[in-house]
XYZ file of C-alpha atoms in Angstrom:
109
model
C 0.124 -0.012 -0.128
C 2.877 2.444 1.047
C 4.771 1.684 -2.412
C 1.666 2.416 -4.336
C 0.968 5.726 -2.340
C 4.377 6.759 -2.947
C 4.336 6.121 -6.518
C 1.220 7.903 -6.832
C 2.892 11.042 -5.035
C 5.913 11.021 -7.335
C 3.690 10.851 -10.498
C 1.589 13.674 -9.075
C 5.001 15.867 -8.388
C 5.928 15.110 -11.777
C 2.629 16.104 -13.288
C 3.015 19.549 -11.836
C 6.737 19.894 -13.238
C 6.791 21.578 -16.893
C 10.286 21.074 -18.496
C 10.923 24.068 -20.606
C 12.291 23.614 -24.281
C 15.310 25.741 -23.398
C 16.982 27.202 -20.435
C 16.054 30.748 -19.809
C 18.520 32.885 -18.161
C 16.447 35.277 -15.768
C 17.804 37.750 -13.636
C 20.801 35.611 -13.069
C 18.731 32.406 -12.385
C 18.859 29.526 -14.742
C 15.286 28.028 -15.189
C 14.811 24.885 -17.250
C 11.693 23.964 -15.539
C 8.510 25.209 -13.859
C 6.870 23.766 -10.807
C 3.098 24.363 -11.013
C 2.192 22.707 -7.460
C 1.421 26.123 -6.244
C -1.673 25.707 -8.393
C -3.412 24.055 -5.712
C -2.966 27.238 -3.728
C -4.631 29.642 -6.038
C -7.766 31.064 -4.864
C -10.644 32.997 -6.429
C -9.099 36.069 -5.017
C -6.055 35.561 -7.208
C -8.189 35.079 -10.131
C -10.069 38.109 -9.494
C -6.795 40.135 -9.243
C -5.590 38.275 -12.480
C -8.568 39.847 -14.101
C -8.075 43.453 -12.756
C -4.701 43.172 -14.139
C -6.082 41.947 -17.334
C -8.581 44.460 -17.642
C -6.049 47.417 -16.896
C -4.012 46.560 -19.838
C -6.881 47.021 -21.984
C -7.771 43.616 -22.802
C -11.327 42.500 -22.834
C -11.954 38.484 -22.603
C -15.065 36.511 -22.679
C -13.150 33.541 -21.112
C -10.159 34.805 -19.327
C -9.094 31.590 -18.317
C -8.283 30.761 -22.010
C -6.379 34.310 -22.425
C -2.541 33.610 -22.446
C -1.986 37.027 -20.465
C -4.379 35.743 -17.729
C -2.645 32.146 -17.502
C 0.491 33.916 -17.322
C -0.529 36.049 -14.507
C -1.841 33.024 -12.612
C 1.297 30.953 -13.459
C 3.213 33.942 -11.955
C 1.239 33.454 -8.538
C 1.432 29.910 -8.490
C 5.295 29.423 -9.238
C 6.367 32.521 -7.756
C 8.466 33.787 -10.612
C 7.473 37.213 -11.813
C 5.374 37.849 -14.675
C 8.105 39.615 -16.413
C 9.757 36.190 -16.916
C 6.460 34.402 -18.164
C 6.348 37.270 -20.877
C 9.918 36.144 -21.828
C 9.195 32.727 -22.911
C 9.367 31.617 -26.159
C 5.866 30.526 -28.022
C 6.293 26.871 -27.243
C 6.818 27.426 -23.736
C 4.148 29.987 -23.289
C 1.570 27.595 -24.951
C 2.810 24.965 -22.468
C 2.299 27.181 -19.754
C -1.163 28.303 -20.919
C -2.167 24.527 -21.171
C -1.040 23.862 -17.840
C -3.180 26.474 -16.229
C -6.215 26.156 -18.373
C -5.981 22.240 -17.658
C -5.955 22.690 -14.071
C -8.876 25.251 -14.324
C -11.020 22.642 -16.294
C -10.269 19.770 -14.233
C -8.178 18.131 -16.671
C -4.751 18.138 -15.002
């Protein structure tokens, strides 16, 4: 039983990690992967704040949960990396982040 629980915990931890297509050098830190386990701690208040940031930037979105900028704001909150880091991602990695956040919101991951 304990072995199965350990394997499940390891698998869940690995599912929270996104491997980036390249190593990013951001403010002296080398970043090759992102840990999204913090998504479990995101609250409705965080989502409201992300909506306010989105609105103040002039972006209008009917479904903000699917908006790249919105998902990057949530990713910044969940991972502890600043939004500026997420805005510097190459398209392939930005879409990986977007998909991770939207999958989490819609119960797919």
